Amino acid sequence: MNMQKLTQSISNSSFKVKGMSKSHKFLVAIVAVFLMLDVIAATVLLLNKSKSAVRLVFGNQLSSLFALDSAAQKGTIGGDEYANFKFTENQKEYFYKIWKENGTVALTVCLQLMPTKNQKALLESAEGDECVFRYGFLGSEDFTERGDFIKKKYPDVKRIQIQGKEKNAPEIFDLSFAVQKNDNIEKYLPEGFFVYSSVRCRIMAACVVPAEIGFDVSKSIPFYGFACNGGVVDFKNSGFDFSGSSMVFPLQSSAKLSLPEYRIVLSENEEYKTTKERSIRVLMNVGGEKLYIKNVAAAREVIIPVGGLNSPFSRVDLSENKVCVNALIMRSAKKADSEVQNGEVLSPVRTDPGLILNYKQSQWRTLDYELYEWDRFPQILFFDTRNYDVQDRFFRRLAFFVEKQGYKGRLLSNEELGDMHGYNAHDYSASSIANFFNKATELGFQLNEEELLLKRILIHNGLLENNGVYVKANEGGLVSISQETPDWSRTNLLAHEGWHTIFFRDSEFRNFVSAVYYTFDPLSLEFLIDFFQSQPNLGYDINDEYLMHNEFMAYIMQNRLSEVGNYFVHLANRGTVINYTPELASYIRKTEARGFEDAANALNDFVFDKYGIVCGNIALVSRY
């Protein structure tokens, strides 16, 4: 009986009670009350029947999903059945908010397999291979115009879904399904979702989150995320098909959009770690392109931006040492809006330095430069510039202010700079750069547009912070190289400048370098200082102790350990060096630069133990 009929019935009864006795009137009133309570109870029962025990999580909010069947109501599948859920309009708003904030959105469900005794026996038998789980979205086609659910409309072979064999599955795991990107995303959001299981299964929760695609077994609950084209879960974790990721993430970098990144989490098992005697590398085959990742004790995670790869949206296979990889995830990089102010790129692409040299210039977000951040060391920035002219506009005046003998501490005008050469590569600490900008503020000196942009970039990334009129230096430093430099030289320069940034940020490393410097072979040290003075394009202030320690270290460590001796013998054979310091040049040749080799060994041992990197190579990722 509905509310309208009940009201009419009570109304009709009221005309009849006029001729009734008081006892009859009381009895009719009691019956009417009981009828009303019966309707209320039926309504509550109907509402509770539609309310699922499964909660949808969005941030700190929880809400109940709408159950379309008994399995969804209980949140438990008995076996060989579906649980179907529908979102409320408020819950669909959750999806839109996450997409608006992050550029992607997905629904992650947590499943717990709880097979009965008979189902366990089935899983252990040969027929257990037929036991599967399935997870997918419900769309508008699954409901009538009135909103009624059309049951069992979806044949398994046609429905886009995630599936996997329950025989190989862990007891509890997360499955994530991404929504396809679209400018009108609110029109393409799912109406609900379904879960199928051959064995008893509990749907523990569902969560609206930014999309992550791949696998992550480093967590207490293993995670498997898929693009909107679905797929099959590989519980062996030997690779992943990322071809559908192009339907979820941006395909092209720009000032307003950033390409996604791969996050690789390495195993902490010491058996799989590289040592001084044994190198263990993961071979990651991305669409036919081979990347080698060193598994070292000092690194837990490696970031690989897809813009640095030839075919990033393709199948990835872990061809060698897959046991070293606990997570292989494609995810959004930093939010695009935070990277753009007045059309300028301020936020860096996080990456291992091994991918900077060959990063595709077509994926740069600006014409003149690309900005990177060392994935292992926050606030160490790398600038790669289109040519020397762009690099000079950013850094030449700074070079003379910070390092050039006879000019240190001075701000040179454009006329004074003239055609004087700065450097083909640069490195500066946050404190040196702060001194530069504060001096310009103090004098009211007019800086150029690139120098002012540099200041905004460094403030945006926390190397500097506004402190009233002046800026305050925090930790960190920057490196600059140029596309105009030949490839062979860019490799050495990146290593050389990269070592400087670690020197800037790590006091323990600086102290160790100082100890090696003061116990270094005196004649070899004299030769190095004479070399600096013999090359007019360097112009180092040899009276700056901090600078001398830093350059001593970098000139040694820019070379591979096996090449250190040959490099300094080569310097000793230069005509300009022989003319300037013939006796010391002869000494280096006779000793085959043994003093430099000894210093290199000591420095190499330190950085390998602490950072997992070695002389001549600051990267963990290499490309072949």
XYZ file of C-alpha atoms in Angstrom:
624
model
C 0.000 0.000 0.000
C 1.416 3.400 -1.008
C 1.117 6.673 0.847
C -1.678 8.045 -1.463
C -3.939 5.005 -1.071
C -3.379 4.953 2.643
C -4.447 8.600 2.912
C -7.589 7.963 0.806
C -8.508 4.935 2.908
C -8.215 6.888 6.145
C -10.282 9.727 4.609
C -13.075 7.372 3.553
C -13.096 5.812 6.976
C -13.638 9.210 8.571
C -17.081 9.495 7.001
C -18.138 6.182 8.450
C -16.988 6.777 11.982
C -19.656 9.449 12.522
C -22.235 6.812 13.296
C -19.851 4.614 15.317
C -19.557 4.286 19.051
C -16.498 5.636 20.865
C -15.019 2.130 21.123
C -15.421 1.597 17.370
C -13.828 4.970 16.648
C -10.857 4.085 18.856
C -10.444 0.726 17.079
C -10.460 2.399 13.632
C -7.805 4.875 14.808
C -5.594 2.050 16.052
C -5.899 0.236 12.692
C -5.010 3.435 10.813
C -1.892 3.958 12.904
C -0.776 0.367 12.342
C -1.332 0.768 8.586
C 0.780 3.927 8.592
C 3.594 2.219 10.547
C 3.460 -0.690 8.122
C 3.966 1.643 5.146
C 6.871 3.448 6.884
C 8.515 0.128 7.746
C 8.130 -1.073 4.155
C 9.668 2.160 2.840
C 12.642 1.921 5.234
C 13.134 -1.727 4.286
C 13.149 -0.800 0.587
C 15.674 1.974 1.134
C 17.952 -0.263 3.200
C 17.726 -2.939 0.537
C 19.168 -0.462 -1.988
C 21.920 0.659 0.361
C 25.193 -1.236 -0.069
C 27.497 -2.266 2.757
C 30.351 -1.091 0.500
C 31.485 2.480 1.120
C 32.782 4.861 -1.535
C 35.814 6.831 -0.329
C 36.570 10.333 -1.586
C 39.244 12.196 0.372
C 38.048 12.018 3.977
C 34.430 11.432 2.994
C 32.512 8.152 3.081
C 29.182 7.378 1.459
C 27.221 4.217 0.735
C 26.923 2.972 -2.811
C 23.529 2.127 -4.330
C 23.112 -1.655 -4.521
C 21.485 -3.073 -7.654
C 21.339 -6.658 -6.377
C 21.700 -8.695 -3.193
C 25.437 -9.323 -3.671
C 26.046 -5.573 -3.939
C 23.828 -4.973 -0.903
C 25.897 -7.371 1.225
C 29.183 -6.422 -0.401
C 29.968 -10.129 -0.747
C 29.797 -12.353 -3.813
C 29.010 -15.992 -3.050
C 30.645 -17.295 -6.184
C 29.879 -17.303 -9.894
C 27.801 -14.128 -9.651
C 27.940 -10.385 -10.155
C 27.671 -7.528 -7.704
C 26.359 -4.387 -9.431
C 26.592 -0.888 -7.966
C 25.223 2.492 -9.015
C 26.635 5.927 -8.154
C 24.501 8.725 -6.803
C 24.697 12.140 -8.426
C 26.767 13.392 -5.483
C 29.191 10.516 -5.928
C 29.587 11.305 -9.630
C 30.547 14.803 -8.521
C 33.501 13.202 -6.677
C 34.813 11.908 -9.997
C 34.521 15.331 -11.582
C 36.345 17.049 -8.703
C 39.276 14.602 -8.821
C 39.537 14.989 -12.594
C 39.403 18.789 -12.298
C 42.181 18.792 -9.688
C 44.465 16.180 -11.277
C 43.609 15.825 -14.971
C 42.809 12.114 -14.527
C 40.372 10.060 -12.475
C 39.930 6.370 -11.684
C 37.922 4.074 -9.427
C 39.926 1.688 -7.255
C 38.180 -1.264 -5.618
C 39.697 -3.438 -2.903
C 38.851 -7.125 -3.239
C 39.313 -9.949 -0.726
C 39.046 -13.509 -2.016
C 37.413 -15.787 0.593
C 36.888 -19.143 -1.154
C 34.896 -21.847 0.587
C 36.449 -25.234 1.266
C 35.091 -26.623 -1.997
C 36.174 -23.525 -3.907
C 39.709 -23.834 -2.517
C 39.848 -27.389 -3.794
C 38.640 -26.180 -7.182
C 41.321 -23.488 -7.317
C 44.017 -26.035 -6.571
C 42.827 -28.370 -9.333
C 43.459 -28.107 -13.059
C 40.016 -26.584 -13.471
C 41.087 -23.730 -11.183
C 42.430 -21.900 -14.253
C 38.815 -21.194 -15.195
C 38.150 -19.297 -11.951
C 38.319 -15.582 -12.715
C 37.402 -12.175 -11.369
C 36.114 -9.317 -13.525
C 35.710 -5.621 -12.837
C 34.294 -2.922 -15.073
C 32.094 0.146 -15.369
C 28.362 0.416 -15.945
C 27.227 3.059 -18.419
C 23.975 4.667 -19.479
C 23.344 1.714 -21.819
C 22.947 -0.497 -18.737
C 19.866 1.380 -17.557
C 16.413 2.118 -18.998
C 15.218 5.675 -19.591
C 13.489 5.457 -16.203
C 16.809 4.505 -14.597
C 16.010 0.839 -14.007
C 18.991 -1.499 -14.167
C 19.108 -3.893 -17.119
C 20.480 -7.049 -15.556
C 22.886 -9.390 -17.319
C 23.052 -7.216 -20.428
C 26.794 -7.492 -20.690
C 28.366 -10.571 -22.306
C 31.926 -11.082 -21.061
C 33.545 -11.056 -24.498
C 32.226 -7.587 -25.402
C 32.426 -5.752 -22.121
C 35.579 -3.673 -21.526
C 36.823 -4.905 -18.193
C 39.747 -5.916 -16.017
C 40.053 -9.619 -15.383
C 42.473 -12.135 -13.957
C 42.849 -15.696 -12.745
C 41.920 -16.121 -9.099
C 44.266 -19.095 -8.846
C 47.240 -16.721 -9.034
C 45.762 -13.810 -7.112
C 46.747 -12.703 -3.590
C 44.086 -12.825 -0.901
C 43.602 -9.037 -0.884
C 44.425 -6.672 -3.760
C 43.417 -3.340 -5.294
C 42.108 -2.983 -8.844
C 41.943 0.462 -10.432
C 40.073 1.400 -13.613
C 40.750 4.801 -15.234
C 38.131 6.942 -16.957
C 38.915 7.990 -20.538
C 40.106 11.593 -20.845
C 37.690 14.067 -22.394
C 37.196 17.826 -22.233
C 33.560 17.165 -21.304
C 34.449 14.524 -18.751
C 31.209 14.926 -16.770
C 29.282 13.476 -19.746
C 31.495 10.386 -19.846
C 31.639 9.420 -16.194
C 30.460 5.885 -15.365
C 27.004 5.335 -13.892
C 28.244 2.519 -11.694
C 30.449 -0.564 -11.694
C 30.307 -4.333 -11.406
C 32.478 -7.041 -9.890
C 32.263 -10.714 -10.842
C 33.984 -13.571 -9.036
C 34.028 -17.332 -9.540
C 34.667 -17.808 -5.808
C 33.406 -16.065 -2.728
C 34.730 -12.512 -2.727
C 34.247 -9.465 -0.546
C 34.310 -5.945 -1.983
C 36.005 -4.157 0.909
C 35.803 -0.582 -0.397
C 35.836 1.614 -3.494
C 37.812 4.840 -3.826
C 37.804 7.735 -6.323
C 41.455 8.635 -7.043
C 43.772 10.079 -9.724
C 44.662 7.475 -12.339
C 47.738 5.292 -11.873
C 48.442 2.554 -14.395
C 50.685 -0.443 -13.800
C 51.476 -2.556 -10.762
C 52.775 -1.858 -7.267
C 53.514 -4.784 -4.964
C 55.663 -2.704 -2.608
C 52.526 -1.887 -0.601
C 50.898 -4.107 2.013
C 47.980 -4.487 -0.437
C 49.166 -5.158 -4.017
C 47.877 -2.660 -6.586
C 47.013 -3.167 -10.269
C 45.806 -0.178 -12.291
C 44.486 -0.170 -15.856
C 43.617 2.357 -18.526
C 40.080 2.673 -19.868
C 40.655 -0.173 -22.352
C 40.934 -2.737 -19.517
C 43.233 -5.733 -19.603
C 44.390 -8.906 -17.891
C 46.254 -8.855 -14.566
C 49.704 -10.492 -14.700
C 50.444 -11.494 -11.125
C 53.980 -12.485 -12.168
C 54.744 -8.770 -12.623
C 56.999 -9.337 -15.609
C 55.818 -6.215 -17.393
C 52.738 -4.221 -18.310
C 50.867 -3.044 -21.392
C 50.682 0.761 -21.269
C 49.274 1.200 -24.798
C 45.901 2.319 -23.428
C 47.527 4.999 -21.268
C 47.438 7.395 -24.219
C 43.654 7.551 -23.692
C 44.152 8.730 -20.102
C 47.234 11.009 -20.073
C 48.409 13.884 -22.347
C 50.299 12.900 -25.497
C 52.249 16.113 -25.985
C 54.074 18.473 -23.637
C 53.341 22.183 -23.699
C 53.500 25.168 -21.380
C 50.124 24.056 -19.996
C 50.427 20.275 -20.080
C 53.008 17.846 -18.757
C 53.457 14.329 -19.981
C 53.147 11.586 -17.345
C 56.056 9.766 -15.729
C 57.038 6.211 -14.897
C 57.693 5.504 -11.227
C 59.891 2.458 -10.648
C 60.228 1.192 -7.074
C 63.238 -1.071 -6.575
C 63.443 -4.040 -4.232
C 65.171 -3.492 -0.894
C 66.393 -7.088 -0.798
C 70.199 -6.869 -0.417
C 70.661 -10.002 -2.534
C 69.552 -8.033 -5.582
C 71.636 -4.918 -4.964
C 74.685 -3.765 -6.932
C 77.998 -3.934 -5.087
C 81.502 -2.755 -6.023
C 82.255 -6.275 -7.220
C 78.953 -7.028 -8.951
C 76.589 -4.880 -11.017
C 72.888 -5.753 -11.042
C 70.768 -3.908 -13.580
C 67.118 -4.156 -14.564
C 66.524 -4.243 -18.306
C 63.345 -2.319 -19.075
C 62.229 -2.712 -22.683
C 59.829 0.116 -23.585
C 58.363 -0.389 -27.043
C 61.681 -1.806 -28.291
C 63.822 0.834 -26.564
C 66.170 -0.579 -23.918
C 66.735 1.141 -20.584
C 69.085 -0.221 -17.933
C 68.403 0.709 -14.294
C 71.061 0.151 -11.640
C 69.647 -1.415 -8.509
C 71.747 0.186 -5.782
C 71.279 0.206 -2.025
C 71.117 4.012 -1.876
C 68.126 4.329 -4.241
C 64.591 3.127 -3.619
C 62.817 4.864 -6.479
C 63.586 6.033 -10.023
C 61.485 8.463 -12.075
C 61.447 8.242 -15.869
C 59.468 10.956 -17.728
C 57.728 9.578 -20.800
C 58.869 12.621 -22.794
C 62.369 11.170 -22.689
C 61.296 7.951 -24.431
C 60.675 7.088 -28.073
C 57.489 4.987 -27.618
C 56.334 5.451 -24.025
C 52.702 4.395 -24.550
C 53.434 0.785 -25.412
C 54.208 -2.562 -23.864
C 56.918 -2.530 -21.171
C 58.776 -5.754 -20.452
C 61.149 -6.300 -17.540
C 63.475 -8.517 -19.526
C 66.269 -8.939 -16.963
C 66.192 -9.000 -13.158
C 62.445 -8.340 -12.912
C 62.648 -9.543 -9.308
C 64.346 -6.200 -8.524
C 61.216 -4.227 -9.444
C 58.411 -3.885 -6.892
C 56.447 -1.234 -8.749
C 56.083 -0.088 -12.349
C 53.549 2.748 -12.440
C 52.621 5.416 -14.969
C 51.126 8.470 -13.285
C 50.612 12.181 -13.818
C 53.566 14.447 -13.187
C 53.035 17.709 -11.305
C 49.700 19.366 -11.990
C 49.857 21.343 -15.220
C 48.320 24.547 -13.852
C 51.076 24.865 -11.248
C 53.694 24.871 -14.002
C 52.479 27.940 -15.823
C 52.543 31.574 -14.815
C 52.167 34.099 -17.627
C 53.009 31.371 -20.124
C 56.334 30.539 -18.447
C 57.377 27.035 -17.455
C 58.421 27.136 -13.813
C 58.016 23.540 -12.599
C 60.677 20.997 -13.599
C 60.350 17.578 -15.155
C 61.547 15.102 -12.532
C 64.009 12.608 -13.975
C 67.180 10.636 -13.563
C 70.077 12.590 -15.148
C 70.720 9.707 -17.530
C 67.680 10.753 -19.569
C 68.408 14.493 -19.787
C 71.020 14.335 -22.550
C 68.744 12.489 -24.983
C 65.420 14.002 -23.923
C 63.517 14.801 -27.110
C 63.661 18.519 -27.835
C 60.284 18.198 -29.573
C 58.824 17.527 -26.121
C 60.287 20.672 -24.561
C 57.596 22.899 -23.088
C 59.331 26.089 -24.292
C 61.415 26.890 -27.342
C 64.484 28.170 -25.476
C 64.968 25.763 -22.576
C 63.738 22.728 -20.679
C 63.859 22.490 -16.910
C 64.512 19.284 -14.939
C 64.819 18.261 -11.316
C 67.011 15.377 -10.141
C 64.504 12.735 -9.035
C 66.685 11.665 -6.089
C 67.709 15.107 -4.846
C 64.982 17.749 -4.487
C 65.932 21.321 -5.404
C 68.739 20.331 -7.751
C 67.688 21.789 -11.099
C 69.094 21.177 -14.584
C 68.643 23.712 -17.386
C 69.174 22.544 -20.961
C 69.196 25.521 -23.318
C 68.599 25.744 -27.060
C 72.011 27.339 -27.686
C 74.809 29.331 -26.040
C 73.036 32.652 -26.619
C 70.062 31.581 -24.488
C 72.392 30.126 -21.882
C 74.399 33.363 -21.735
C 71.281 35.457 -21.194
C 70.427 33.316 -18.187
C 73.856 32.770 -16.649
C 76.757 34.779 -18.096
C 76.474 37.786 -15.759
C 76.014 35.370 -12.858
C 79.209 33.500 -13.862
C 81.341 36.617 -13.622
C 79.705 37.648 -10.337
C 80.240 34.263 -8.663
C 83.467 32.776 -10.062
C 85.514 34.849 -12.508
C 88.799 36.094 -11.071
C 88.914 39.901 -11.066
C 85.153 40.231 -11.391
C 83.764 38.392 -8.361
C 81.088 40.314 -6.513
C 80.595 42.789 -9.381
C 77.498 43.180 -11.544
C 78.719 43.866 -15.057
C 76.607 45.889 -17.457
C 75.888 44.550 -20.940
C 78.516 46.945 -22.301
C 81.119 45.672 -19.813
C 80.310 42.051 -20.620
C 80.708 42.745 -24.320
C 81.708 39.531 -26.042
C 83.511 38.048 -23.022
C 82.943 34.311 -22.630
C 81.219 32.853 -19.588
C 81.162 29.053 -19.591
C 79.755 26.335 -21.847
C 78.186 24.812 -18.728
C 77.272 26.324 -15.384
C 76.681 25.350 -11.759
C 75.674 27.572 -8.865
C 74.559 27.101 -5.289
C 71.362 28.676 -4.018
C 73.400 30.907 -1.699
C 75.570 32.266 -4.554
C 72.489 33.016 -6.638
C 70.796 34.727 -3.683
C 73.856 36.984 -3.300
C 73.594 37.877 -6.996
C 69.931 38.873 -6.843
C 70.288 40.675 -3.525
C 73.209 42.704 -4.899
C 71.077 43.690 -7.886
C 68.262 44.756 -5.562
C 70.647 46.725 -3.360
C 72.102 48.635 -6.321
C 68.868 48.937 -8.274
C 70.663 47.115 -11.111
C 68.480 46.334 -14.143
C 68.602 42.598 -14.895
C 67.511 41.140 -18.225
C 64.286 39.161 -18.809
C 65.949 35.725 -18.568
C 67.639 36.605 -15.265
C 64.302 37.751 -13.824
C 62.701 34.542 -15.116
C 65.495 32.573 -13.422
C 64.642 34.290 -10.146
C 60.960 33.322 -10.494
C 61.887 29.727 -11.308
C 64.129 29.413 -8.253
C 61.531 30.953 -5.924
C 58.827 28.690 -7.379
C 60.953 25.613 -6.673
C 62.095 26.602 -3.200
C 65.801 27.237 -3.821
C 65.104 30.855 -2.954
C 62.305 32.458 -0.980
C 61.123 36.021 -0.737
C 62.295 37.627 2.474
C 60.825 41.089 2.142
C 62.788 43.109 -0.379
C 65.568 40.531 -0.629
C 65.646 36.760 -1.181
C 66.779 34.076 1.225
C 68.734 31.019 0.079
C 67.563 27.508 0.901
C 69.278 24.241 0.020
C 69.969 23.220 -3.537
C 71.675 24.375 -6.680
C 71.421 24.395 -10.444
C 73.241 23.103 -13.497
C 73.091 24.374 -17.062
C 74.204 22.711 -20.279
C 73.409 23.598 -23.896
C 72.214 21.766 -27.001
C 74.949 23.586 -28.926
C 77.648 21.560 -27.125
C 78.746 18.347 -28.923
C 77.248 15.147 -27.486
C 80.557 13.753 -26.225
C 81.226 16.946 -24.294
C 77.658 17.221 -22.938
C 78.125 13.857 -21.207
C 81.254 15.008 -19.360
C 79.812 18.418 -18.586
C 76.624 16.943 -17.117
C 78.682 14.712 -14.820
C 81.055 17.546 -13.907
C 78.281 20.006 -13.072
C 76.159 17.339 -11.396
C 78.914 16.575 -8.885
C 79.026 20.268 -8.042
C 75.360 20.249 -7.009
C 75.915 17.367 -4.583
C 78.873 19.309 -3.193
C 76.529 22.277 -2.664
C 73.871 20.336 -0.785
C 75.804 17.755 1.282
C 78.127 18.974 4.042
C 79.399 15.435 4.698
C 80.545 15.179 1.085
C 82.169 18.628 1.250
C 84.072 17.615 4.385
C 85.275 14.406 2.756
C 86.418 16.291 -0.363
C 88.343 18.714 1.881
C 90.065 15.820 3.639
C 91.153 14.323 0.303
C 92.244 17.748 -0.968
C 94.550 18.374 1.992
C 96.108 14.899 1.836
C 96.445 15.004 -1.960
C 99.874 14.706 -3.603
C 101.265 18.306 -3.325
C 102.892 18.356 -6.761
C 99.731 17.066 -8.425
C 97.753 19.792 -6.642
C 100.209 22.448 -7.847
C 99.795 21.134 -11.375
C 95.992 21.384 -11.159
C 96.139 25.004 -9.938
C 98.640 25.870 -12.673
C 96.326 24.243 -15.212
C 93.449 26.470 -14.054
C 95.650 29.550 -14.454
C 96.965 28.465 -17.855
C 93.486 28.412 -19.399
C 92.230 32.001 -19.763
C 88.695 30.866 -20.606
C 88.343 29.383 -17.089
C 89.324 32.348 -14.959
C 88.766 30.576 -11.617
C 89.621 32.554 -8.492
C 92.336 30.273 -7.102
C 92.237 32.104 -3.762
C 88.642 30.928 -3.169
C 89.161 27.783 -1.077
C 85.537 26.594 -1.424
C 85.755 26.963 -5.205
C 89.089 25.142 -5.395
C 87.800 22.182 -3.385
C 84.718 22.020 -5.570
C 86.598 22.158 -8.885
C 89.297 19.737 -7.674
C 86.580 17.197 -6.965
C 84.600 17.789 -10.180
C 87.584 17.633 -12.563
C 88.514 14.266 -11.094
C 84.999 12.821 -10.840
C 83.764 13.871 -14.272
C 85.776 10.951 -15.656
C 85.219 7.240 -15.247
C 87.621 5.733 -12.736
C 89.578 3.901 -15.451
C 90.034 7.144 -17.425
C 91.159 9.531 -14.668
C 94.900 9.000 -15.158
C 94.713 9.294 -18.932
C 92.667 12.502 -18.689
C 95.244 14.342 -16.583
C 98.141 13.030 -18.658
C 96.285 14.420 -21.676
C 96.057 17.820 -19.925
C 99.772 17.642 -19.175
C 100.418 17.202 -22.909
C 98.628 20.397 -23.904
C 100.943 23.005 -25.388
C 99.476 25.810 -23.263
C 100.000 23.749 -20.100
C 103.579 22.711 -20.993
C 104.494 26.337 -21.689
C 102.988 27.522 -18.400
C 104.243 24.765 -16.072
C 106.734 22.468 -17.880
C 108.208 20.755 -14.802
C 104.878 19.883 -13.232
C 103.495 18.766 -16.595
C 106.511 16.444 -16.916
C 105.857 15.138 -13.381
C 102.276 14.207 -14.239
C 103.385 12.378 -17.363
C 106.141 10.450 -15.548
C 103.849 9.378 -12.688
C 100.979 8.695 -15.092
C 98.833 10.958 -12.875
C 98.905 8.408 -10.060
C 98.058 11.067 -7.491
C 94.821 11.872 -9.280
C 93.976 8.162 -9.530
C 94.459 7.723 -5.771
C 92.164 10.679 -5.041
C 89.593 9.334 -7.512
C 89.499 5.952 -5.778
C 88.884 7.547 -2.394
C 86.143 9.825 -3.735
C 84.566 7.013 -5.728
C 84.277 4.758 -2.679
C 82.548 7.519 -0.725
C 79.921 8.405 -3.341
C 79.167 4.770 -4.173
C 78.532 3.892 -0.539
C 76.375 6.962 0.054
C 74.620 7.549 -3.280
C 75.152 4.419 -5.368
C 76.757 6.431 -8.193
C 80.371 6.465 -9.398
C 83.020 8.642 -11.024
C 82.068 9.608 -14.553
C 78.392 8.752 -14.158
C 75.873 10.441 -11.870
C 72.963 8.511 -13.421
C 71.199 5.299 -12.447
C 69.440 4.983 -15.816
C 71.220 4.433 -19.117
C 69.750 4.077 -22.597
C 70.904 1.770 -25.421
